[in-house]
CSV table of C-alpha atoms in Angstrom, one decimal:
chain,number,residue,atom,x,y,z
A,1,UNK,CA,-39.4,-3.6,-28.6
A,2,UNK,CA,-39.3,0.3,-29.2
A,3,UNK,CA,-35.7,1.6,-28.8
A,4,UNK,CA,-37.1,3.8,-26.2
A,5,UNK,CA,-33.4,4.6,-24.7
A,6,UNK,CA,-32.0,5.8,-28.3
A,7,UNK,CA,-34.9,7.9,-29.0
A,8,UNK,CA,-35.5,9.6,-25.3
A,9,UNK,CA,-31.7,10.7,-25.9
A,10,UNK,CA,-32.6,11.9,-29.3
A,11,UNK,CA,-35.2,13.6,-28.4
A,12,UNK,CA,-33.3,15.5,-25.7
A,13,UNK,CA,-31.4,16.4,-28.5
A,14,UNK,CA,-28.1,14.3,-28.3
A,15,UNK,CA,-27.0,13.3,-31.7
A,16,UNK,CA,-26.7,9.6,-31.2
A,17,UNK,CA,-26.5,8.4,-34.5
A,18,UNK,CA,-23.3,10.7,-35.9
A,19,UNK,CA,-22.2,9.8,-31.7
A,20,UNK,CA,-22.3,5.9,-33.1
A,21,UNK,CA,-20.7,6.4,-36.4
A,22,UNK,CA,-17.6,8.3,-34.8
A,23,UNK,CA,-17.1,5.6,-32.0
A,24,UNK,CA,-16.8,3.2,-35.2
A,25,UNK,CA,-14.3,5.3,-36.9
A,26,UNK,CA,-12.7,5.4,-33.9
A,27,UNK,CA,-12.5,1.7,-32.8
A,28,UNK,CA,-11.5,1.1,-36.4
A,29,UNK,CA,-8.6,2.5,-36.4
A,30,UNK,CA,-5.0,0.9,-36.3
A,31,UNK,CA,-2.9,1.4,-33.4
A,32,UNK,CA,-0.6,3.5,-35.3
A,33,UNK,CA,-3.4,5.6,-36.5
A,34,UNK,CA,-5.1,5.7,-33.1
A,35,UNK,CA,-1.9,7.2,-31.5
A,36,UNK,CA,-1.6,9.7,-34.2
A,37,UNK,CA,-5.2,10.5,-33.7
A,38,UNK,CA,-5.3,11.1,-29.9
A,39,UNK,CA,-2.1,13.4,-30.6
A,40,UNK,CA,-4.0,15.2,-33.2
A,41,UNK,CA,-7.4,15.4,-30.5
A,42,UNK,CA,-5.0,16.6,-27.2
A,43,UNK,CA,-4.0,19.9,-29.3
A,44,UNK,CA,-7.2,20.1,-31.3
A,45,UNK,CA,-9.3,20.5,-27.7
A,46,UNK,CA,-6.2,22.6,-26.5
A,47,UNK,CA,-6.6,25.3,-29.0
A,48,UNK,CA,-10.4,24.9,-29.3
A,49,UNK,CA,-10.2,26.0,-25.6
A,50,UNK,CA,-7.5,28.3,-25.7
A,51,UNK,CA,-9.6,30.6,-28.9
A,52,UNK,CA,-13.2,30.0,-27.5
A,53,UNK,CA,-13.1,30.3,-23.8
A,54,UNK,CA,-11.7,33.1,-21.7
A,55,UNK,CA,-12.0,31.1,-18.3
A,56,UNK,CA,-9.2,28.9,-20.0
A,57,UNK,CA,-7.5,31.3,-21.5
A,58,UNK,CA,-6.8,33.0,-18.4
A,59,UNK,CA,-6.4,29.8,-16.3
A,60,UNK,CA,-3.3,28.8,-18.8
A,61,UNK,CA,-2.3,32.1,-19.3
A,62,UNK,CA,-1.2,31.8,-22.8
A,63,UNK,CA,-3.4,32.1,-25.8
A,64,UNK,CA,-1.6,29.8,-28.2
A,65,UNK,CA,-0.3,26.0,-27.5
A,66,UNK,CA,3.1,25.7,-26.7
A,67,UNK,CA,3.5,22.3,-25.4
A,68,UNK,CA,1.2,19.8,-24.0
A,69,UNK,CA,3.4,19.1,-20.6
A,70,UNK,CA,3.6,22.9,-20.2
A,71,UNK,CA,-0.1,23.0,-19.6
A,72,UNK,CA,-1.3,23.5,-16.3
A,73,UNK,CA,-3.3,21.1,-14.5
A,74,UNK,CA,-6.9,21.5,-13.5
A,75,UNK,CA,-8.6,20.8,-9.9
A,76,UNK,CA,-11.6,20.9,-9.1
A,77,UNK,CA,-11.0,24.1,-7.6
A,78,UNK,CA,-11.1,25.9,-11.0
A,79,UNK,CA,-14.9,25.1,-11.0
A,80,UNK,CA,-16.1,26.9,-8.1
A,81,UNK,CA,-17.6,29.3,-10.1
A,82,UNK,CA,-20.5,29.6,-12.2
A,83,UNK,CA,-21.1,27.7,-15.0
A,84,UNK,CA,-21.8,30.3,-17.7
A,85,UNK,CA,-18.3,31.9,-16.6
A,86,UNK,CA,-16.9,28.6,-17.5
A,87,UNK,CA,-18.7,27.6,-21.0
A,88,UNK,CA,-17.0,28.1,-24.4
A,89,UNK,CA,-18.5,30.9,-27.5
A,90,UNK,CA,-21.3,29.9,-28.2
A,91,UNK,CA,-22.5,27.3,-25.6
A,92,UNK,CA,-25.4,28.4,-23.2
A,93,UNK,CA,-27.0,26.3,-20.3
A,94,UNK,CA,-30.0,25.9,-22.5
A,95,UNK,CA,-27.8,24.4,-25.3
A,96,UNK,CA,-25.8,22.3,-23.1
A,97,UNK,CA,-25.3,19.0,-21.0
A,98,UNK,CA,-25.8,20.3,-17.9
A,99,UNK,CA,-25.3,18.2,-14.4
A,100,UNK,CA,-23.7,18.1,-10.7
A,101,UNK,CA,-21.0,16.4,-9.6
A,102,UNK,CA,-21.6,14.3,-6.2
A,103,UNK,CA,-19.5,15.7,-4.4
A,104,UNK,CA,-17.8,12.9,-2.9
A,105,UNK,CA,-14.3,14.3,-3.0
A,106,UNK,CA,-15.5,17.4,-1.1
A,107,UNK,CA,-15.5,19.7,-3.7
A,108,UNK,CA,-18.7,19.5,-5.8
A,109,UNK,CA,-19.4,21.8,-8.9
A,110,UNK,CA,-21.7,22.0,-11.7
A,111,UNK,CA,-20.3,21.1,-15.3
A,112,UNK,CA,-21.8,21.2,-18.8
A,113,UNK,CA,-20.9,19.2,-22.4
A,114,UNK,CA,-21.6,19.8,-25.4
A,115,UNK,CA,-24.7,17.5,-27.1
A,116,UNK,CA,-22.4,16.0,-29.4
A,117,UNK,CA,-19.7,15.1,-26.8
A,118,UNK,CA,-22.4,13.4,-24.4
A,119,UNK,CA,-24.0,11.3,-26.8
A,120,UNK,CA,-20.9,10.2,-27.6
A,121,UNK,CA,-20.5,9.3,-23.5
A,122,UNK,CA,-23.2,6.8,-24.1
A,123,UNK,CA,-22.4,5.5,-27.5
A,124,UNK,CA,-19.3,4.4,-25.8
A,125,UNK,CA,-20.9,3.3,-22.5
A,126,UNK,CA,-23.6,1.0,-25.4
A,127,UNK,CA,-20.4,-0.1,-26.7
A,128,UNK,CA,-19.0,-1.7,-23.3
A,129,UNK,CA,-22.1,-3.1,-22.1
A,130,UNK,CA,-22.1,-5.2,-25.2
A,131,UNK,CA,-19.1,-6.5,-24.2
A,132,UNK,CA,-21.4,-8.9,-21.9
A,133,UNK,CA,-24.3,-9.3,-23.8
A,134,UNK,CA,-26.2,-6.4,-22.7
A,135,UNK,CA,-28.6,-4.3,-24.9
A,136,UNK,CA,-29.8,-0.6,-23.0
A,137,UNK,CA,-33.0,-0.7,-25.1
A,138,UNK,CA,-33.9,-4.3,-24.2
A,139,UNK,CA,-31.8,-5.9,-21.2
A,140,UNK,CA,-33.9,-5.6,-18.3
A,141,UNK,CA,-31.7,-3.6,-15.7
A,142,UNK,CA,-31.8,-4.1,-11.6
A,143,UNK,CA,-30.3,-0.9,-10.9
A,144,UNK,CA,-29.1,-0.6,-6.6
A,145,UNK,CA,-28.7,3.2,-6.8
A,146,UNK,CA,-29.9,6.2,-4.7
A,147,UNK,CA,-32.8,8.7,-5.6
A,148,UNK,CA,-33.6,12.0,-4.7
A,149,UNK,CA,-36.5,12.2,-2.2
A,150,UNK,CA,-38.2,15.5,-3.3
A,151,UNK,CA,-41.4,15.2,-4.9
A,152,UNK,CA,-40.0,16.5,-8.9
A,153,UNK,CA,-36.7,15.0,-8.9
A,154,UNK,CA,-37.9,11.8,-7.5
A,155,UNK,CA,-40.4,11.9,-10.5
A,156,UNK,CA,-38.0,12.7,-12.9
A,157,UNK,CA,-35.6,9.8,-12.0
A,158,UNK,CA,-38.5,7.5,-12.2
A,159,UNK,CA,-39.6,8.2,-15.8
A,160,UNK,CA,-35.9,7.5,-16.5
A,161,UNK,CA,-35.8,4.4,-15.0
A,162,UNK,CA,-39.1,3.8,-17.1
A,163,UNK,CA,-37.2,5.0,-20.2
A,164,UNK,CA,-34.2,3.0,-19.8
A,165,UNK,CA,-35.9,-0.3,-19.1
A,166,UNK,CA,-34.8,-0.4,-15.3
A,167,UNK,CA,-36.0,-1.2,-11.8
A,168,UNK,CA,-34.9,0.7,-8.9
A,169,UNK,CA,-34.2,-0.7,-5.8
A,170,UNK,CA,-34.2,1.4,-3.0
A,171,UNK,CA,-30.9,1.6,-1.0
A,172,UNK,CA,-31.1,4.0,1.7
A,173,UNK,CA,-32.8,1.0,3.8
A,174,UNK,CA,-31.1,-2.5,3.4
A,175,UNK,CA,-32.6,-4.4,6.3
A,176,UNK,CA,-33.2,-8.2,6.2
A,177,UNK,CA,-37.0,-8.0,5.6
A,178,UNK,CA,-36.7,-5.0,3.0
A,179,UNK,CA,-33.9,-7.2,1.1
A,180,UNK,CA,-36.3,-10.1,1.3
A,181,UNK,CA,-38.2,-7.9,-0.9
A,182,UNK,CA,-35.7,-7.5,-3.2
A,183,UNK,CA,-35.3,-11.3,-3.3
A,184,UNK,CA,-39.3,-11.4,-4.5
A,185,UNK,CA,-38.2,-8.9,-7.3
A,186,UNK,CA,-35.6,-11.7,-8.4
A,187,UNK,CA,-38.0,-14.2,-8.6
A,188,UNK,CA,-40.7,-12.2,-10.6
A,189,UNK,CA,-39.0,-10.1,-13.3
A,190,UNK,CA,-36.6,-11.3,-16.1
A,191,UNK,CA,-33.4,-9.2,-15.2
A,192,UNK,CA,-30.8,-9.4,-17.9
A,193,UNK,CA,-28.3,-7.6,-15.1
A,194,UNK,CA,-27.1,-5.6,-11.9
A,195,UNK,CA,-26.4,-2.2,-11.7
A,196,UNK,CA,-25.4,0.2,-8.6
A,197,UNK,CA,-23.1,1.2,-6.5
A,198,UNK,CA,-21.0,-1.7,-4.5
A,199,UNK,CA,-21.6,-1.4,-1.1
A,200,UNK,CA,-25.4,-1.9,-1.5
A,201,UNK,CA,-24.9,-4.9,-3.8
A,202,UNK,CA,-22.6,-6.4,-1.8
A,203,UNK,CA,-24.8,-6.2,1.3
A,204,UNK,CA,-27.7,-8.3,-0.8
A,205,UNK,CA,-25.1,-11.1,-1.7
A,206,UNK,CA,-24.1,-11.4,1.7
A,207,UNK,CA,-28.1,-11.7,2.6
A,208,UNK,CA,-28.0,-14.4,-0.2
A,209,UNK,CA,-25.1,-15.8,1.6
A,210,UNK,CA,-27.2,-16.7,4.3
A,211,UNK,CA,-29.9,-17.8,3.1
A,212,UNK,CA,-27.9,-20.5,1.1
A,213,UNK,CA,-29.3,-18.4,-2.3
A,214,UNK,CA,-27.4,-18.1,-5.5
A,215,UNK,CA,-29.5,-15.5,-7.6
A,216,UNK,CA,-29.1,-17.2,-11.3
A,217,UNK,CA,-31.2,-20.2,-10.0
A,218,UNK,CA,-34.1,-17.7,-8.9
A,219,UNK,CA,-33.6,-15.4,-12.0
A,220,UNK,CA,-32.2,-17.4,-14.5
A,221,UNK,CA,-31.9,-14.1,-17.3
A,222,UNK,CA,-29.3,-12.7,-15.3
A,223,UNK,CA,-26.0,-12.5,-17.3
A,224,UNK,CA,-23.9,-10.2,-15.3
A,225,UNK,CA,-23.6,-7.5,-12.6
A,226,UNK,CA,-21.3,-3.6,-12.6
A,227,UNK,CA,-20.6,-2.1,-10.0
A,228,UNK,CA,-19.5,1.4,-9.7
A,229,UNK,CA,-18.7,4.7,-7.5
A,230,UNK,CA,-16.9,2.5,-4.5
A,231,UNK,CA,-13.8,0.2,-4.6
A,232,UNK,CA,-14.8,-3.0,-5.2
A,233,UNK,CA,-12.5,-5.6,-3.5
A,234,UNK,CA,-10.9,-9.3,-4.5
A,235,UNK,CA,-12.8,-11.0,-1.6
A,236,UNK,CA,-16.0,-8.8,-2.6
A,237,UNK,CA,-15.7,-9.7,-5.8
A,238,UNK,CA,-15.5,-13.3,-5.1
A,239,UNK,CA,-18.5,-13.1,-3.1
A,240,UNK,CA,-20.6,-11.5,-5.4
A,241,UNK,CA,-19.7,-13.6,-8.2
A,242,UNK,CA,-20.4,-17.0,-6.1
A,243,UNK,CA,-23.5,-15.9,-5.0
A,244,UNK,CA,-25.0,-14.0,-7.9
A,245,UNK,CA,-23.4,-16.9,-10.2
A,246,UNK,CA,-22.9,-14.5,-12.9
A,247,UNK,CA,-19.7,-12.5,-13.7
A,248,UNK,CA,-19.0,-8.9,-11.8
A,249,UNK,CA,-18.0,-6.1,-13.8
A,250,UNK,CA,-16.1,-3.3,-12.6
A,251,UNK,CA,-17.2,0.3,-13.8
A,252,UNK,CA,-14.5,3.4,-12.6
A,253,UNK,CA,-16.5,6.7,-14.1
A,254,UNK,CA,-16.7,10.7,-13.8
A,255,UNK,CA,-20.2,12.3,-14.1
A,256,UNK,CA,-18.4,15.3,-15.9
A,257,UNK,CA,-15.9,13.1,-17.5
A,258,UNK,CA,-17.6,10.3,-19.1
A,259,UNK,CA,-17.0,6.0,-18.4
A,260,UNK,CA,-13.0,6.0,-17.3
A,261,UNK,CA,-12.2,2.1,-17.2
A,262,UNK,CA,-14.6,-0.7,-18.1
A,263,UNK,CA,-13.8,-4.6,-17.0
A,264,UNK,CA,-13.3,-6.3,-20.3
A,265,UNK,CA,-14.1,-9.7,-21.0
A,266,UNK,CA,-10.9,-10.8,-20.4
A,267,UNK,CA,-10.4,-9.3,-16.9
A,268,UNK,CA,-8.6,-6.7,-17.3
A,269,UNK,CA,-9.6,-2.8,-16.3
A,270,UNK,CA,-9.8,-1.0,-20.3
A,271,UNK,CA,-9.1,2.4,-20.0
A,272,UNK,CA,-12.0,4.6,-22.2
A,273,UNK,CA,-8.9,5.9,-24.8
A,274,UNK,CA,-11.7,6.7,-27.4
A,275,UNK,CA,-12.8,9.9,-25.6
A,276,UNK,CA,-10.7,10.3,-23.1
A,277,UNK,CA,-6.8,10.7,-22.2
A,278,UNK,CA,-5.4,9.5,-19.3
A,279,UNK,CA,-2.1,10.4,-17.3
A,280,UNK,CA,-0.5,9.5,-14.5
A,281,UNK,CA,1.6,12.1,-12.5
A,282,UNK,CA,3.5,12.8,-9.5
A,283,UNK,CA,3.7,15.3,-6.6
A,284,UNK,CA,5.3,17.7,-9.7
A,285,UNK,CA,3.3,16.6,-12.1
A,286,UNK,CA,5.9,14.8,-14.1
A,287,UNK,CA,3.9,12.2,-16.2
A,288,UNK,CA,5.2,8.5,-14.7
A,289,UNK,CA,6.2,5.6,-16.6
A,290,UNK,CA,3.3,2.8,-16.6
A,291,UNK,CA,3.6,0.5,-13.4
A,292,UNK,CA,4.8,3.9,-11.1
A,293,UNK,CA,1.6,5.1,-8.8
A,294,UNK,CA,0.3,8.4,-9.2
A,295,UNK,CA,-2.0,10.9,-9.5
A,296,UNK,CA,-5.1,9.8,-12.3
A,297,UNK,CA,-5.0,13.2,-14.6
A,298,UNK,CA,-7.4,13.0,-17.3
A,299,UNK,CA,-8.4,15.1,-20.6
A,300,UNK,CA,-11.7,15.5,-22.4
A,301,UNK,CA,-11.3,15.5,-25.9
A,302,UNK,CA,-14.1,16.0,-27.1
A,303,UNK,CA,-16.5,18.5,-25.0
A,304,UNK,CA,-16.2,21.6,-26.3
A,305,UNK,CA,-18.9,23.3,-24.2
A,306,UNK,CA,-16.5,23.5,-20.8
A,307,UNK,CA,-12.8,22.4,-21.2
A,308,UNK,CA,-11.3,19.2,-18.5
A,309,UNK,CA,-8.3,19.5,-19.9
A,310,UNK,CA,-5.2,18.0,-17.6
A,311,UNK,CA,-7.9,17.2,-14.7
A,312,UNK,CA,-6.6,16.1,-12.2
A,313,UNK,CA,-9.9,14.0,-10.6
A,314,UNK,CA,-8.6,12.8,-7.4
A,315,UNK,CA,-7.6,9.7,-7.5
A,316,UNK,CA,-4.4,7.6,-7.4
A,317,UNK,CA,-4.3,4.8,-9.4
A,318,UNK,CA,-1.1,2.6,-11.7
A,319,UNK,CA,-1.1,1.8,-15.4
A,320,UNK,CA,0.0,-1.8,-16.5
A,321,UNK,CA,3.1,-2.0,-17.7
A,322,UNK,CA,1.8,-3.6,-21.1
A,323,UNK,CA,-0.4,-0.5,-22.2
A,324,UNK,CA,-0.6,1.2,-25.8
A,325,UNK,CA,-2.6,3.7,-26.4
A,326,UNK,CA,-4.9,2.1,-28.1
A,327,UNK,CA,-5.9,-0.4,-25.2
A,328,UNK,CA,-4.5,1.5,-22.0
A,329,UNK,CA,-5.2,-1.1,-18.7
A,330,UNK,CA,-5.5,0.0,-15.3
A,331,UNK,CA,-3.5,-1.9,-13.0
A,332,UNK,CA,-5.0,-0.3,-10.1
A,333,UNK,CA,-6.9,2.1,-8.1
A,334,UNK,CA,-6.0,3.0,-4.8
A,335,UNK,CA,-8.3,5.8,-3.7
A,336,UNK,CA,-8.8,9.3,-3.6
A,337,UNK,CA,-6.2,11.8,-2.9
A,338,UNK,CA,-8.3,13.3,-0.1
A,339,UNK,CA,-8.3,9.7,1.7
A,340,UNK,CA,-5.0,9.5,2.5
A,341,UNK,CA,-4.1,9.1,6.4
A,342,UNK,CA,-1.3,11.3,7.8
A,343,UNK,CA,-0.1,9.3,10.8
A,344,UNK,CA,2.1,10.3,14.3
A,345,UNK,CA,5.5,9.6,12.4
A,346,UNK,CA,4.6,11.7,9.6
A,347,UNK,CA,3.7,8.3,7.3
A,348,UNK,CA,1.3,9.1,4.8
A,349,UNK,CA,-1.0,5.7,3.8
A,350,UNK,CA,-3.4,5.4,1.9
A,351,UNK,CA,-7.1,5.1,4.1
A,352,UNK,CA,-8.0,2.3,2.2
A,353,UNK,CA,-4.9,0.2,3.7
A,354,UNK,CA,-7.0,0.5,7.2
A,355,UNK,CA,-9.8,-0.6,5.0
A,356,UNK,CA,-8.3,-3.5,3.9
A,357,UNK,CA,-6.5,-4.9,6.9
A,358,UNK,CA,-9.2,-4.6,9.1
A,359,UNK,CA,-11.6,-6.2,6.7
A,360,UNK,CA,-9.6,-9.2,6.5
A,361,UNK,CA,-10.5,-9.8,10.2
A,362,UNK,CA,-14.0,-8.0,10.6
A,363,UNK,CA,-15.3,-10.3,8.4
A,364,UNK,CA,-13.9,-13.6,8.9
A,365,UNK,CA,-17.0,-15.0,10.8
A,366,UNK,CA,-19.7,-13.7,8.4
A,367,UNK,CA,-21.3,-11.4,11.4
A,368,UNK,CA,-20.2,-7.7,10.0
A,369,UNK,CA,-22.3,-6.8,7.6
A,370,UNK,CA,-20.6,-3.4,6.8
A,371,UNK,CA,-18.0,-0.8,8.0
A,372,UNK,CA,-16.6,2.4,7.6
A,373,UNK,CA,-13.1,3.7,9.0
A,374,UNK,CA,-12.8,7.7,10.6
A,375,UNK,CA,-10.0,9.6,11.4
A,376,UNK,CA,-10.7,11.9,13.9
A,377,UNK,CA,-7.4,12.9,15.2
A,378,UNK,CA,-4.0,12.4,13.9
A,379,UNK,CA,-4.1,9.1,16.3
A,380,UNK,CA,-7.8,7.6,16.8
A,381,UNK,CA,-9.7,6.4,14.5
A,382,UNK,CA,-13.5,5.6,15.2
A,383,UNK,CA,-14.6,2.0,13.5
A,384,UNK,CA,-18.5,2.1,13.1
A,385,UNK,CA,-20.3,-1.4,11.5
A,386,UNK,CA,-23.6,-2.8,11.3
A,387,UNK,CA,-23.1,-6.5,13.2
A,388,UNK,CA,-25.7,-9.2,14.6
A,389,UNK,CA,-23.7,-9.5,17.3
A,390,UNK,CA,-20.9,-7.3,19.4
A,391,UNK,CA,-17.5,-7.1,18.2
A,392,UNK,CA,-15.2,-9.9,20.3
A,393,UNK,CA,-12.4,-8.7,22.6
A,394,UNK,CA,-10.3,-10.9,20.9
A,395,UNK,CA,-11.7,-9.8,17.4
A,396,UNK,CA,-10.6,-6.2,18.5
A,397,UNK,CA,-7.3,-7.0,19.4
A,398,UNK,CA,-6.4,-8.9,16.0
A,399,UNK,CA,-7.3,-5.6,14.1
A,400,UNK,CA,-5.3,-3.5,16.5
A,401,UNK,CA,-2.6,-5.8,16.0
A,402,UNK,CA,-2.8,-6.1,12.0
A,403,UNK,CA,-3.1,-2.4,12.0
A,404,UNK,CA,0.6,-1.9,13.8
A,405,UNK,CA,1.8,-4.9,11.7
A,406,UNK,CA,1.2,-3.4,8.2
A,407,UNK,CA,1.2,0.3,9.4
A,408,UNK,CA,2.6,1.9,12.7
A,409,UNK,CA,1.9,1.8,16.7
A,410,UNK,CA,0.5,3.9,19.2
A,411,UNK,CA,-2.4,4.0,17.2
A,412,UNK,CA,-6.3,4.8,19.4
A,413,UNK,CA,-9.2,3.0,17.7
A,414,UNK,CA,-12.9,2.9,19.4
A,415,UNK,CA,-15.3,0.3,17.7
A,416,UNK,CA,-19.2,1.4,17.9
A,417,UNK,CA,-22.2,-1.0,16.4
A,418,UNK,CA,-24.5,1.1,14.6
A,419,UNK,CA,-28.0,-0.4,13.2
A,420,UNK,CA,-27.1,1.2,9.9
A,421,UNK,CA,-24.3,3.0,8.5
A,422,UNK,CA,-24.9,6.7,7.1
A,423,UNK,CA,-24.6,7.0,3.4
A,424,UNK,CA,-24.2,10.3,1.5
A,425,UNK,CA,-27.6,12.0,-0.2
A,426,UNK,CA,-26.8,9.9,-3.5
A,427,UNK,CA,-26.6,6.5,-1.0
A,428,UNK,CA,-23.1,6.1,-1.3
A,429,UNK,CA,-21.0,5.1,1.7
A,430,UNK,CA,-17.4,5.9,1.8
A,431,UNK,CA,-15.2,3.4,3.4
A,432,UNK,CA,-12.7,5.4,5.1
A,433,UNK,CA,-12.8,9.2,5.7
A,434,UNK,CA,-10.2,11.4,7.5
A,435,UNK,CA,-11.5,14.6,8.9
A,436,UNK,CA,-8.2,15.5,10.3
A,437,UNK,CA,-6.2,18.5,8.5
A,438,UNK,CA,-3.4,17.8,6.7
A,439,UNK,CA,-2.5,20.9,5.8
């Protein structure tokens, strides 16, 4: 078969055979020289920045490198201007990587790499997938992922998908009969795996559930499934892997970063160290020892066009205790910055907790389908989920009950049963949201 992903990406210009070759020199190298080459990278990028672009240069304020921990720390407020303000000497939009960020955290922006840089993204990305057997020019893909609905970009996202030998599922509609459909798709193509974001995949297992369906016997190519762009949780995973029968890989990632942390064969969440650098700080931006939870702070070595340099992306998140740098793990992810709950006593938690507890009671019985958490006030919090059946009395009064067990009391909650839960343009669905202000 025609390597038809390698060459549309080469003839879009992305280098992907020096991309490859670099990756191998990378991975190749020893520990020792792996640390020494990351140290070399972090002040390489630094004064790349600091010589060819003025928006940095004025961001840090210096124009030599003192010290790496002196360096500020970028938000994703820096960005809210435009691009060609942003790019480095000699880097245009027409010579660039350019894309949007989804604006999930609540500040979206447009960023640019350099060709080099993001063929270098998906050499890396090519390298992971292998892990599990999975070849982008070959393995068919069943990708659960949103599209845009105008005419051109809707186009464009389908010759993609044609491109890169995958089948798109719609996900802004996940009824019964319409995953029935999806079921039929199962049973007549050879998918080698599952791609999408986790909400919508999980909502087809649970389908499966029901119906008494485990998806290997009905498409017996599939090897695996990755999810990505939501927290994927134990039970979730357990699910999905029982009734897909094939394992579940776990994908954390930054459109204008590149893959962050890819499940490895062995279970454990591999930081991407080849292209990226990854800190974890506190309220002072003091970098932490590994096992203390922080803020996720990452640097780009390698994209030239537009520097990330000390980003701080907006998550929180632990590193295992039994990282090198070579093969950094992440412990955990615990959820965006701008998800955390302010409470009456002044507690700060993150919104996932409420995510958690309740979902260990909302979906005992198998009749919630899906839910999301708001916090509309400093007190309520509005429960929305997409059930066959009303929420018990009883059911109501365990979650209230969890809920001032594992976080505080005199806490308002209203339960409403929706037919379908409102997902953001891209088709994600964010578990919890606060829209109180905590400033």
């Amino acid at each position: 078969m025609l390597n038809l992903f390698n060459l549309s990406l080469r003839l879009n210009g992305f280098p992907m055979k020096e991309a490859h070759t670099e990756l191998e020199k990378i991975l190749s190298l020893s520990e020792k020289d792996f640390e020494d080459s990351v140290s070399r990278k972090k002040k390489e990028i630094v004064e790349y920045h600091l010589k060819n672009n003025k928006s940095y240069q004025d961001f840090v304020g210096e124009s030599t490198f003192v010290s790496w921990n002196q360096l500020p720390i970028m938000t994703k407020k820096e960005f809210q201007k435009p691009l060609v303000e942003r790019l480095s000497k000699g880097f245009t939009p027409k010579n660039v990587y350019v894309n949007k960020t989804s604006g999930s955290s609540g500040d979206p922006f447009i960023f640019a790499k350099d060709k080099f840089s993001h063929a270098l993204t998906w050499a890396n990305i090519i390298n992971r997938f292998g892990w599990f057997g999975i070849d982008f020019n070959t393995s068919l893909q069943a990708r659960f992922y949103g599209i845009p609905l105008d005419f051109i970009g809707n186009k464009k996202e389908r010759l993609k998908d044609l491109l890169s030998n995958r089948y798109r599922f719609t996900i802004f509609d996940l009824s019964d009969a319409v995953l029935e459909k999806v079921l039929q798709k199962f049973k007549q193509k050879k998918f080698d795996y599952i791609n999408g974001y986790t909400s919508s995949i999980v909502l087809f297992a649970k389908f499966l559930q029901k119906k008494n369906i485990i998806l290997k016997s009905v498409c017996p190519t599939l090897k695996c499934c990755m999810v990505t762009s939501e927290m994927l949780f134990d039970d979730d995973k357990i699910l999905l892997e029982k009734q897909f029968g094939v394992p579940v890989v776990n994908e954390y990632g930054a459109s204008e970063l590149d893959l962050i942390a890819f499940q490895n064969p062995q279970d454990e969440w591999q930081i991407n160290s080849e292209t990226l650098f990854v800190e974890i700080l506190d309220d002072n931006n003091n970098v932490l020892p590994n096992g203390k939870e922080g803020r996720i702070v990452i640097t780009s070595l390698y994209n030239k066009a537009h520097p990330f340099i000390r980003y701080d992306i907006g998550d929180i998140g632990v590193l295992d205790e039994k990282s090198t740098v070579k093969k950094t793990i992440l412990k955990r992810l615990i959820g965006r910055t701008n998800d955390i709950a302010v409470l009456p006593s002044g507690k700060k938690s993150p919104g996932l907790t409420f995510y958690y507890v309740t979902k260990s009671i909302i979906e005992d019985d198998g009749n919630v389908k899906e839910f999301v958490i708001k916090q509309t006030k400093i007190d309520t919090f509005d429960i929305e989920y997409v059930s066959e059946l009303e929420l018990t009395e009883n059911q109501i009064q365990n979650i209230e009950k969890a809920i001032t067990t594992y976080l505080e009391s005199g806490l308002t909650f209203s339960f409403t049963r929706k037919e379908k839960l409102e997902r953001s343009k891209s088709g994600k669905l964010k578990q919890f949201v606060s829209l109180v202000n905590k400033i």
